[in-house]
Every structure is written in C-alpha cells, then in structure tokens.
C-alpha cells in the first residue's frame, strides 16, 4: 500500500516524480523507489525510509529520461527494506512495476512462475506482477496486451503502473480496488494514486474505475475496460488547489491543520446554513443529499441509518449517532467498516448506509459501501477528498470542504466531519419532527464555533506547559460521557498515534467497571467534563479516581468554579450547546497530543507504522 507516481511527457521525469512522492509520502514512508527510462537503459534507485533518503541515494544528477514511475511504500507483504521497495522488476530488468493493494494469490502465482525459472528477489506480492507480465510477453509481444493478460490471473486489489524499456514511449496503468488516476497536462501525463500529487501540474484528471486499464503515450491516452473494451473517458476538472498542502511556517502539518480548523469549519458551513438561519429556509442547504428527486424522496423515508467508517472517522460517526438520534429521531448504528462486511448486516430499502471518510479511499469503508449497495440500501458519503472513490460510488453525499489534510493524525478533517454530520442531522430532523426554532438555535450556535475554536487555540502556550508537567507518564485513561465519550476515544487515539504513549479511551460511567483497577499515582486520567446534562455524573467519576490517588487533568467549561477544586489541572473551553461541545473539547486534546509527541522527539506528521490512507483491507 502506498503512493504511486508516474510521468510521461515532454519534461524530465525525475523532478516531477520526486515532487509527487513528497506529496504522497503521507500515504506511506517505509521505503521509496524510482525507475526512469533513459534511452535504452533504466535508472533504478530504491531506499529504505523517507523520500529524502532516496534523493540522497540518487545524488545531484537529474536524468534526462522523460518516462518513469515511482513509489512510496507502507509495508504489507515483506518488511520495509531496499529489496522489498518498489518498483519491482522482471528477470530481464526490462519491465518495472509499482503497485498499491494486495495480490491475494501471489504465493500460488509465485510458485508457478518459479517453475518457469523466474527468479524472485523480494518477499512482496507485487514482484509476481512484473514476472507475470514478462511471462505473458512471450506470447503477447506488446506491453499493453501482456499487462492485460497478466491482470486476468490476479486475485485481490491493485492500482498499478508499468514501464518497459522495450516499449519506451508508453506507461500502462490499471485499477481494481486501489485508486489510480492520471492528470492530463500540456504534452504530458502525470499518473498517481492520489490527486494531490498532480494538482500542481494540472487539474484535468481521468479517474480509472475498477476493471479499467489505460495505455498512456507521450501525446495520447486510451482507456479500456477489461470486460468490454474501449471506454471513451473524459477528464474531470478538480477545483482543489495545491495551496493547502504547504506548511506555511508551521513546524508540522499537524499543527497547521489544528490551527486551520476555524477556517475549515467556516468552509464546511459556507452556503449551507445562512439561508436556514437568516431567511427562514426550512433546512440547511445540502445539495449533495438531493442530487435528484428520487434520492431526495428516498432520504425522506429512511427509517434507519448505519454509519460505516474507520479510525478517527469512526469516532466522528459515534458523535453523529447522538446528533442524528437527537435531531431526527432516526435510529443510528455505527460500525467499524472492517467488521461490517464480514458479518451479516441486515439492510433493506428503508436503511441508508453512510460512509464517513476523509480520503474517500479507505478500502474497508469502500467495501462496506459496496456491500450495502449489493443489499439494496441507499448509500451516502461524508468525504473530504473531492472525486475520490467513495464520493463517486455513493448515491449521494456531502463534501467536508476542509482542504487537503496531510498530517497522518486527522484533525481538521475530524471537526469538519462533525460539522457536516450535524448539518445532515439538522436536515433529517427538519424533514421529520424537529421544530424550526430548535434547528435554528443549533445552526446559529454552529456558526459561532470557528470563533470559539480560535479562543481555545489562544491557550496553546498554556496547554504546552501542562504537557511538560505530564510528559513523563506512560499510561492515560481518557474519559467522557454522552457526546464526549467518542471524544475521549479520539483523544486517546491521538495520544497513541503520535506520542506512542498508551492511552485508553473509555466511557466515564463505565470506568468503574474495570479500568479503575489500573489507577494509581502513576496512571493519570484525562476527563472531558463540560457543563452539560451529564456533568454531575462525570464529576462523580472524577472523585472516584481522586479517591484512589489518581491524577486528573480536566477539560471543562469556562466559569466552572468547582472543577479546579477536584482536578489537578484544567484546560477551559468556551460554553456552547451540549451537542456542539465535541467540536470544542477535541481541540485541547489535539494540541495536548501534538505537544506530547513533539516533546518526546517524534515526527508527528509521519508516525511510525501508520499511513494516512489505508487502501488495503
Ligand atoms: C488511517 C488514518 C486515520 C484515519 C483512518 C480512516 O488509519 O491513519 O487517521 O482516521 O485511516 O481514514 P479515512 O480517510 O477513511 O477517514
């Protein structure tokens, strides 16, 4: 699993490929590699770790080749190492392949190819693809047909790009289950697994669908379906610039993205709530939920909602469960997408399945949506990346409009997901029993959230100081109740992801049924305890921890005079409606995790073992 970049065109391939790899490094950074066709030779380099290591290995030289492929890897089959790094080559070192996905029958293919005297150098599933194409070339002669024939033997998921020094004027790309697209520039084509590597060059993109492959030459491209032949594929214009993908003076993308949250939320709200608040329009404007009359009517009639998502997006789903049930009275179930597909989900035409995904490419979430479609459910999406697979495959949906999120640990995508999910809750609520006044009250307060977040960001220095007091602890319990139970889970995840400190998220009321056994002076707890309907219950839990010698750090509402008498340290958030407290409570947690990770000396933008977008199951 990885980032793929390819180039064919009038310019030197190497700078474009390296720049693309840097933009995609957030998708995986175990190793990186590049192969460039230059005259009758292939310039081939691979390095362990970051793209910068690959650059050092290549040195100052800029090769003249105008065709090449490159890859940044997140290991699935075979440990991170130079030999396992992509591109992988055929025995005759003519064919080079980069691959995203998992070839499930690779062991079987590998043993068949070994019998035909192919020699394997790596432990990866990808290498079989290069040898299989080589084998097919004995009959097919050209590259396109030998790739096509090889694909017919593969089981599993792939996005691939292939070059061959015997055919120096073409790149063959294909997709099944893993994203693959290419940008159409002036006399050049840039291939990638992710539009963010391309947008600096062109915003005209061809998205391959599953089961499609393309032959890209220096001045043309032709797309084919594996089943039905030539496909007349048009370009899609993507209105998403590269601007958001720079650090702008911040030490890390993560910090920049934390600070971008007021703007990201304002963008999520733009054009969606004003009419509802100012002009009495019956509900928020969410055009994506009503792409046509049939779907609009279908949504009005749904009786149950199942949310599928992973990681931080899963926690956004848990918050949405509370919001949607409260605003719209529709029963909601939230399920991690990886579980959904392999049990027997009970779905019918009155159930809608909503995928939440920042990237729109997470394999588990995508497959859950496909399963839901198969079972006849309406599928919806809340997605940040415009044009991504989940956005394209769902029946209707709403974009976050949070801009590119590069930090592996999700921050602004999460808060913008919450905002969009709340707008959906209001929209569903207004179609049902929610009164205009109640809806308007929530929407009006929602518009204030960017400025309230600004106020929390203003406390960054104090939060950093608190972190220095607590950075020696190796374990944390993060606790919250009702709307802030999922925020406790998200806070614990953030701490684990970027500081490698063990943190367990728990429902504050459930803590006494087990985790309290762990508490002593070396095991602090982080309580999310805003002034809401469960405030007193959470305070009782806090007292129970204090009574057992545990330290307490609290996130509480400004003006709460009791809290500082119980907790050892307090971070205050402004007062807001209970339903909106998750949007504020998560901000100090993000800053806390960030400063903890940095103070422990870790690269918080690229935490070990993680990847931004997991496109394998
Ligand atoms: C990966 C990332 C997480 C993210 C999850 C879901 O595990 O490291 O930060 O929350 O995928 O990603 P998605 O793009 O579907 O929201």
XYZ file of C-alpha atoms and ligand atoms in Angstrom:
633
model
C 0.000 0.000 0.000
C 1.439 3.285 -0.918
C 1.646 6.319 -3.108
C 2.195 5.847 -6.831
C 3.519 8.472 -9.244
C 4.239 8.135 -12.958
C 5.274 10.557 -15.658
C 5.361 10.553 -19.446
C 5.748 13.733 -21.467
C 7.953 16.499 -22.739
C 9.789 17.261 -19.489
C 12.347 15.365 -17.434
C 10.505 12.761 -15.394
C 12.698 12.745 -12.280
C 11.790 16.125 -10.702
C 8.073 15.516 -11.249
C 8.291 12.022 -9.769
C 10.276 13.114 -6.708
C 7.986 16.066 -6.055
C 4.970 13.767 -6.420
C 6.491 11.259 -3.989
C 6.981 14.010 -1.424
C 3.359 14.997 -1.749
C 2.290 11.383 -1.349
C 4.708 10.496 1.426
C 1.903 10.815 3.941
C 0.417 7.644 2.416
C 3.375 5.536 3.488
C 7.029 6.091 4.185
C 8.660 2.732 4.870
C 10.698 2.968 1.680
C 10.718 4.746 -1.674
C 11.882 4.000 -5.194
C 12.044 5.322 -8.738
C 12.649 3.905 -12.244
C 13.280 6.200 -15.199
C 13.607 5.111 -18.819
C 16.611 6.774 -20.386
C 17.499 5.777 -23.908
C 17.901 2.001 -23.766
C 18.669 1.991 -20.026
C 16.617 2.095 -16.849
C 17.793 4.304 -13.994
C 16.582 2.458 -10.944
C 17.002 3.585 -7.312
C 15.417 2.425 -4.082
C 15.984 3.441 -0.460
C 14.746 2.494 2.964
C 12.732 5.140 4.827
C 11.832 8.592 3.600
C 11.887 10.086 0.117
C 14.813 12.257 1.270
C 16.881 9.055 1.634
C 16.036 8.194 -1.965
C 17.130 11.666 -3.042
C 20.453 11.233 -1.231
C 20.958 7.915 -2.978
C 20.347 9.451 -6.402
C 22.662 12.395 -5.618
C 22.821 15.598 -7.625
C 22.190 14.017 -11.019
C 18.998 14.837 -12.908
C 18.454 12.173 -15.555
C 17.251 13.109 -18.976
C 14.535 10.394 -19.193
C 11.008 11.604 -19.907
C 9.196 8.443 -18.772
C 9.236 6.953 -15.285
C 7.408 5.556 -12.282
C 7.959 5.986 -8.544
C 6.559 4.717 -5.300
C 6.455 5.340 -1.558
C 5.605 2.245 0.439
C 3.635 1.217 3.517
C 4.608 -2.403 4.008
C 2.011 -5.165 3.747
C 3.899 -8.212 2.419
C 7.540 -8.250 3.422
C 9.306 -5.971 5.898
C 10.402 -2.459 4.984
C 13.743 -2.953 3.194
C 15.501 -1.927 -0.002
C 14.811 -5.230 -1.775
C 11.131 -5.036 -0.894
C 10.849 -1.428 -2.070
C 9.080 -0.728 -5.376
C 9.482 -0.511 -8.378
C 9.890 -4.279 -8.815
C 11.497 -5.661 -11.934
C 11.195 -8.669 -14.240
C 14.115 -11.129 -14.570
C 15.450 -9.377 -17.671
C 15.284 -5.983 -15.839
C 13.153 -4.582 -18.615
C 9.703 -4.392 -17.012
C 9.208 -2.278 -13.862
C 6.050 -2.195 -11.766
C 4.707 -0.079 -8.911
C 1.660 -1.383 -7.115
C -0.856 -0.355 -4.477
C -3.108 -3.070 -2.995
C -2.682 -6.739 -2.188
C -2.360 -9.619 -4.668
C -4.099 -12.359 -2.721
C -2.980 -15.301 -4.900
C 0.648 -14.201 -5.092
C 2.060 -17.336 -3.447
C 0.361 -19.559 -5.992
C 1.472 -17.333 -8.889
C 4.975 -17.110 -7.487
C 5.427 -20.859 -7.291
C 4.082 -21.290 -10.847
C 6.491 -18.632 -12.120
C 9.419 -20.157 -10.208
C 8.791 -23.409 -12.042
C 9.164 -21.414 -15.236
C 12.572 -20.274 -13.921
C 11.678 -16.804 -12.783
C 13.971 -15.659 -10.010
C 12.418 -13.591 -7.213
C 14.380 -11.004 -5.282
C 11.830 -9.762 -2.747
C 9.208 -11.063 -0.310
C 6.476 -8.863 -1.818
C 3.268 -9.780 -3.561
C 3.992 -7.069 -6.157
C 7.033 -8.716 -7.662
C 4.887 -11.500 -9.164
C 3.186 -8.879 -11.331
C 6.460 -7.927 -13.044
C 7.373 -11.581 -13.669
C 3.868 -12.460 -14.808
C 3.902 -9.669 -17.399
C 7.309 -10.896 -18.567
C 5.917 -14.405 -18.918
C 2.865 -13.163 -20.832
C 5.114 -11.202 -23.170
C 6.439 -14.440 -24.573
C 3.091 -14.779 -26.344
C 1.600 -11.300 -26.439
C 4.700 -9.449 -27.628
C 3.457 -5.928 -26.826
C 3.276 -4.394 -23.334
C -0.405 -3.459 -23.238
C -1.694 -6.924 -24.059
C 0.775 -8.687 -21.808
C -0.309 -6.467 -18.867
C -3.948 -7.109 -19.741
C -3.381 -10.837 -19.861
C -1.455 -10.767 -16.542
C -4.289 -8.872 -14.841
C -6.684 -11.675 -15.704
C -4.624 -14.008 -13.477
C -4.540 -11.694 -10.428
C -6.843 -12.003 -7.448
C -7.078 -9.192 -4.904
C -6.696 -5.462 -5.271
C -4.362 -3.385 -7.354
C -3.590 0.022 -8.697
C -0.513 -0.430 -10.901
C 1.740 1.464 -13.260
C 4.102 -0.418 -15.570
C 7.004 0.658 -17.787
C 9.144 -1.466 -20.080
C 12.418 -0.414 -21.649
C 11.457 -2.361 -24.807
C 8.468 -0.013 -25.167
C 9.920 3.337 -24.076
C 7.035 5.517 -25.231
C 4.235 4.272 -23.029
C 3.071 3.600 -19.493
C 0.328 1.078 -18.777
C -1.848 1.685 -15.718
C -4.711 -0.338 -14.276
C -7.038 -0.312 -11.337
C -9.072 -2.802 -9.368
C -9.868 -1.910 -5.774
C -6.998 0.581 -5.283
C -7.157 4.154 -6.555
C -5.394 5.113 -9.765
C -5.821 8.263 -11.831
C -3.851 10.453 -14.181
C -3.667 14.145 -14.898
C -3.760 15.406 -18.466
C -1.362 18.325 -18.871
C 0.013 20.069 -21.920
C 2.095 17.421 -23.727
C 2.428 15.426 -20.533
C 0.579 12.967 -18.322
C 1.124 12.528 -14.595
C -0.110 9.317 -13.036
C -0.904 8.913 -9.372
C -2.826 7.064 -6.716
C -3.955 10.413 -5.299
C -4.878 13.689 -6.990
C -2.740 15.693 -4.554
C 0.425 14.622 -6.409
C -0.923 16.015 -9.645
C -2.652 19.257 -8.809
C 0.495 21.369 -9.077
C 0.611 20.413 -12.782
C -2.970 20.190 -13.965
C -6.475 19.962 -12.577
C -7.775 17.881 -15.511
C -7.987 14.351 -14.189
C -9.007 10.976 -15.577
C -10.204 8.673 -12.783
C -9.978 4.988 -13.644
C -12.804 2.795 -12.415
C -12.295 -0.722 -11.128
C -11.655 -3.101 -14.010
C -10.149 -0.428 -16.273
C -6.675 -0.102 -17.717
C -5.110 2.597 -19.835
C -2.296 2.935 -22.300
C -0.704 6.353 -21.935
C 1.711 7.515 -24.612
C 3.564 10.821 -24.961
C 0.650 12.554 -26.653
C -2.465 10.484 -26.021
C -4.254 8.107 -23.696
C -6.733 5.300 -24.325
C -8.780 3.676 -21.590
C -10.197 0.158 -21.813
C -12.473 -1.921 -19.667
C -11.126 -5.409 -19.012
C -14.570 -6.715 -19.853
C -15.984 -4.552 -22.577
C -13.129 -2.917 -24.477
C -12.573 0.760 -25.322
C -14.072 3.352 -22.963
C -14.487 6.948 -24.079
C -13.168 8.525 -20.913
C -13.424 12.274 -20.364
C -11.347 14.352 -17.969
C -12.863 15.713 -14.745
C -11.929 19.232 -13.621
C -10.922 19.281 -9.960
C -11.290 22.594 -8.166
C -8.825 21.892 -5.427
C -5.553 23.759 -5.456
C -2.236 22.693 -4.049
C -2.089 25.768 -1.752
C -3.438 23.963 1.299
C -0.708 21.375 1.030
C 2.163 23.606 2.268
C 3.332 24.050 5.864
C 3.138 27.872 5.786
C 5.725 28.399 8.505
C 4.272 25.876 10.970
C 6.665 23.288 12.360
C 4.379 20.449 11.277
C 1.371 19.904 9.035
C -0.481 18.612 12.055
C -0.080 21.902 13.918
C -1.001 23.895 10.835
C -4.112 21.780 10.356
C -5.106 22.176 14.016
C -4.862 25.942 13.529
C -6.773 25.776 10.265
C -9.866 24.412 11.959
C -11.782 27.708 12.309
C -11.374 28.286 8.562
C -12.047 24.657 7.621
C -15.286 24.719 9.610
C -16.297 28.051 8.091
C -15.731 26.423 4.675
C -17.868 23.434 5.648
C -20.665 25.804 6.645
C -20.392 28.134 3.702
C -23.518 28.340 1.591
C -25.205 25.747 3.755
C -26.609 27.429 6.868
C -27.109 31.118 6.157
C -30.396 30.740 4.322
C -31.630 28.490 7.071
C -30.772 30.993 9.798
C -31.428 34.338 8.137
C -34.211 33.722 5.695
C -36.192 31.007 7.352
C -35.465 28.454 4.631
C -36.774 25.217 6.095
C -33.464 23.390 6.446
C -29.725 23.641 5.706
C -28.822 23.607 2.017
C -27.115 20.309 1.253
C -27.402 19.902 -2.496
C -25.293 16.745 -2.404
C -28.022 14.964 -0.446
C -30.555 15.670 -3.151
C -28.811 15.003 -6.446
C -32.214 14.126 -7.903
C -35.844 13.888 -6.809
C -35.779 10.104 -6.337
C -32.885 10.190 -3.904
C -34.302 13.211 -2.084
C -37.587 11.354 -1.588
C -35.772 8.192 -0.614
C -33.845 10.046 2.115
C -37.085 11.484 3.475
C -38.379 7.965 4.014
C -35.383 6.254 5.603
C -36.129 4.633 8.935
C -32.654 3.560 9.978
C -29.112 4.750 9.386
C -25.970 2.637 9.552
C -22.700 4.538 9.652
C -19.518 2.805 8.466
C -16.053 4.276 8.875
C -12.572 3.699 10.301
C -10.157 5.347 12.731
C -10.908 8.967 13.521
C -13.793 8.949 11.033
C -15.349 6.144 13.071
C -15.306 8.370 16.145
C -16.970 11.151 14.128
C -19.651 8.564 13.357
C -20.132 7.850 17.066
C -20.733 11.551 17.748
C -23.137 11.651 14.791
C -25.151 8.833 16.329
C -26.021 11.096 19.264
C -26.675 14.088 16.992
C -28.881 12.321 14.459
C -30.913 10.420 17.037
C -31.491 13.635 18.964
C -32.305 15.882 15.982
C -34.079 13.451 13.687
C -35.212 10.543 15.860
C -33.794 8.068 13.327
C -32.151 5.012 14.934
C -28.446 5.027 14.113
C -25.879 2.242 14.333
C -22.192 2.929 13.908
C -19.897 0.160 12.851
C -16.211 -0.058 12.053
C -16.216 -0.702 8.327
C -13.845 -3.665 8.618
C -16.428 -5.550 10.706
C -19.490 -4.614 8.680
C -18.682 -6.549 5.553
C -17.842 -9.875 7.106
C -20.917 -10.326 9.225
C -24.480 -10.428 8.012
C -25.679 -6.829 8.020
C -29.457 -6.577 7.962
C -30.264 -3.914 5.396
C -33.301 -3.008 3.383
C -34.548 -0.198 1.196
C -35.507 1.874 4.271
C -31.954 1.712 5.637
C -29.343 4.170 4.447
C -25.655 3.371 4.876
C -23.468 6.412 5.411
C -19.711 6.214 4.870
C -17.507 8.777 6.594
C -14.039 9.042 5.111
C -11.541 11.881 4.901
C -9.689 10.323 1.961
C -12.659 8.638 0.320
C -10.305 5.747 -0.439
C -10.145 3.640 2.734
C -10.552 0.077 1.459
C -12.613 -1.195 4.402
C -15.081 1.689 4.132
C -15.328 1.402 0.368
C -16.021 -2.329 0.540
C -18.665 -1.768 3.221
C -20.430 0.668 0.884
C -20.254 -1.820 -1.961
C -21.755 -4.490 0.289
C -24.557 -2.104 1.300
C -25.318 -1.355 -2.368
C -25.473 -5.021 -3.153
C -28.052 -5.416 -0.404
C -30.222 -2.638 -1.842
C -29.501 0.084 0.729
C -29.198 3.727 -0.200
C -25.549 4.756 0.194
C -24.410 8.174 1.388
C -20.988 9.696 1.938
C -19.312 12.369 4.024
C -15.985 12.731 2.260
C -13.236 15.340 2.180
C -11.321 14.440 -0.979
C -13.282 15.597 -3.990
C -13.647 12.975 -6.719
C -12.384 10.130 -4.505
C -13.771 6.633 -4.980
C -16.264 6.715 -2.095
C -17.507 10.119 -3.257
C -18.047 8.704 -6.720
C -19.594 5.406 -5.704
C -22.151 6.582 -3.131
C -25.658 7.567 -4.262
C -25.468 10.984 -2.595
C -23.221 12.802 -0.170
C -21.735 15.924 1.295
C -18.152 17.119 0.960
C -16.334 18.482 4.019
C -14.510 21.204 2.047
C -11.777 21.173 4.712
C -8.963 21.318 2.122
C -6.085 18.826 1.901
C -5.166 17.147 5.183
C -1.546 15.989 5.138
C -0.762 15.181 8.800
C -1.339 11.463 9.290
C -3.209 12.090 12.534
C -6.538 13.546 11.440
C -7.545 16.898 12.979
C -9.344 19.388 10.752
C -10.997 16.608 8.766
C -12.493 15.319 12.029
C -14.016 18.621 13.143
C -15.292 19.348 9.651
C -16.844 15.864 9.576
C -18.659 16.692 12.816
C -19.961 19.916 11.288
C -21.201 18.210 8.130
C -22.764 15.396 10.148
C -24.565 17.921 12.302
C -25.890 19.665 9.185
C -27.133 16.279 7.977
C -28.740 15.686 11.395
C -30.482 19.072 11.148
C -31.582 18.386 7.615
C -33.015 14.957 8.508
C -34.525 16.439 11.669
C -36.294 19.223 9.799
C -37.766 16.631 7.406
C -39.208 14.977 10.495
C -40.165 16.286 13.954
C -37.541 18.923 14.679
C -39.024 22.384 15.038
C -37.668 25.314 13.045
C -36.764 27.140 16.269
C -34.766 24.196 17.643
C -32.994 23.706 14.323
C -32.206 27.388 14.027
C -30.808 27.544 17.558
C -28.297 24.775 16.775
C -27.371 26.236 13.379
C -26.874 29.729 14.832
C -24.558 28.409 17.539
C -22.741 26.257 14.983
C -21.790 29.425 13.106
C -20.030 30.694 16.261
C -17.864 27.582 16.540
C -14.936 28.931 14.431
C -14.524 31.898 16.788
C -14.826 29.681 19.876
C -12.101 27.410 18.480
C -9.907 30.479 17.897
C -10.243 31.237 21.606
C -9.064 27.721 22.526
C -6.119 27.967 20.121
C -5.160 31.125 22.016
C -4.379 28.905 25.012
C -1.840 26.841 23.104
C 1.102 28.052 25.235
C -0.623 27.061 28.499
C -1.523 23.662 27.052
C 2.123 23.162 26.093
C 3.128 23.976 29.691
C 0.641 21.424 31.031
C 2.118 18.839 28.671
C 5.577 19.404 30.135
C 4.135 18.541 33.561
C 2.646 15.292 32.313
C 5.089 14.070 29.659
C 6.701 11.504 31.980
C 3.567 9.349 32.234
C 3.399 6.173 30.179
C -0.336 5.483 30.501
C -3.501 7.539 30.285
C -7.185 6.939 30.764
C -9.309 9.320 28.649
C -12.871 9.625 29.864
C -16.025 11.323 28.671
C -19.714 10.704 28.650
C -22.579 11.073 26.149
C -21.459 13.448 23.336
C -17.932 13.440 24.683
C -17.477 9.704 25.059
C -16.362 9.474 21.395
C -14.099 12.483 22.009
C -12.416 10.566 24.837
C -11.818 7.742 22.333
C -10.474 10.189 19.750
C -8.228 11.885 22.339
C -6.747 8.525 23.339
C -6.204 7.639 19.682
C -4.391 10.937 19.025
C -2.088 10.362 22.022
C -1.294 6.801 20.890
C -0.809 7.711 17.237
C 1.779 10.426 17.612
C 3.431 10.035 21.008
C 3.342 6.190 21.322
C 2.138 6.657 24.888
C -0.521 4.149 25.882
C -3.894 5.836 26.249
C -7.224 4.132 26.697
C -10.489 5.862 25.835
C -13.447 4.835 27.944
C -16.990 5.863 28.739
C -16.695 7.782 32.018
C -19.593 5.851 33.544
C -18.083 2.501 32.584
C -14.659 3.253 34.063
C -15.677 1.894 37.485
C -16.379 -1.490 35.865
C -12.757 -2.328 35.211
C -10.217 0.336 34.234
C -10.277 1.906 37.705
C -8.267 -1.117 38.835
C -5.284 0.326 36.961
C -5.372 3.698 38.704
C -2.553 4.801 40.989
C -0.369 7.892 41.209
C 1.472 6.906 38.041
C -1.638 6.443 35.906
C -3.326 9.819 35.232
C -6.807 10.359 33.796
C -7.961 12.965 31.335
C -11.598 13.895 31.868
C -13.783 15.733 29.370
C -16.291 17.376 31.623
C -18.161 20.327 30.068
C -21.207 21.798 31.826
C -23.805 19.593 30.178
C -26.590 17.190 31.132
C -24.145 14.577 32.455
C -21.761 16.974 34.210
C -22.501 15.760 37.743
C -22.210 12.113 36.756
C -18.781 12.741 35.257
C -17.704 14.680 38.359
C -18.575 11.624 40.468
C -16.256 9.505 38.314
C -13.533 12.079 38.798
C -13.962 11.926 42.574
C -13.640 8.134 42.407
C -10.307 8.464 40.592
C -9.050 11.109 43.043
C -10.061 8.916 45.989
C -7.682 6.265 44.633
C -4.707 8.565 44.289
C -5.032 9.124 40.541
C -4.027 12.448 38.970
C -6.695 14.243 36.942
C -6.383 16.624 34.017
C -9.782 18.060 33.060
C -11.219 19.776 30.006
C -14.051 21.883 31.399
C -16.291 24.848 30.647
C -15.091 28.402 31.334
C -16.615 29.719 34.523
C -16.829 26.295 36.187
C -15.614 27.178 39.669
C -15.885 23.682 41.126
C -13.641 21.823 38.748
C -10.307 23.294 39.828
C -11.009 22.105 43.373
C -11.107 18.483 42.196
C -8.842 18.241 39.154
C -5.071 18.734 39.348
C -5.048 20.780 36.157
C -7.803 22.227 33.990
C -7.986 23.368 30.365
C -11.061 25.523 29.776
C -13.246 25.617 26.674
C -15.968 28.205 25.980
C -19.586 27.497 26.799
C -21.748 26.203 23.970
C -24.716 23.914 23.336
C -24.211 20.381 24.616
C -24.429 18.962 21.094
C -21.556 21.180 19.974
C -19.184 20.517 22.880
C -17.309 17.755 20.972
C -16.195 20.377 18.431
C -14.508 22.343 21.209
C -13.371 19.582 23.568
C -11.339 17.841 20.886
C -9.142 20.911 20.222
C -7.164 20.840 23.519
C -6.805 17.080 23.076
C -5.283 17.539 19.629
C -2.882 20.181 20.989
C -2.056 18.019 24.001
C -1.230 15.006 21.801
C 0.738 17.197 19.399
C 2.936 18.777 22.089
C 3.402 15.433 23.822
C 4.602 13.805 20.576
C 6.936 16.704 19.791
C 8.308 16.870 23.353
C 9.135 13.162 23.165
C 11.070 13.819 19.958
C 8.807 12.134 17.404
C 7.940 13.123 13.845
C 4.263 13.777 14.458
C 3.459 14.192 10.766
C 4.702 10.717 9.965
C 4.112 8.473 12.968
C 5.736 5.060 12.802
C 3.757 2.205 11.221
C 0.836 4.414 10.208
C -0.388 5.704 6.867
C -2.790 8.477 6.050
C -4.997 6.483 3.784
C -5.218 2.715 4.167
C -6.166 1.346 0.772
C -5.750 -2.313 1.698
C -8.169 -4.412 3.700
C -6.000 5.723 8.652
C -5.501 7.046 9.209
C -6.501 7.605 10.215
C -7.878 7.712 9.579
C -8.339 6.357 9.035
C -9.616 6.484 8.218
O -5.922 4.745 9.626
O -4.223 6.888 9.812
O -6.075 8.897 10.626
O -8.782 8.191 10.516
O -7.339 5.827 8.160
O -9.347 7.251 7.071
P -10.434 7.952 6.198
O -9.662 8.584 5.085
O -11.356 6.865 5.686
O -11.163 8.928 7.029
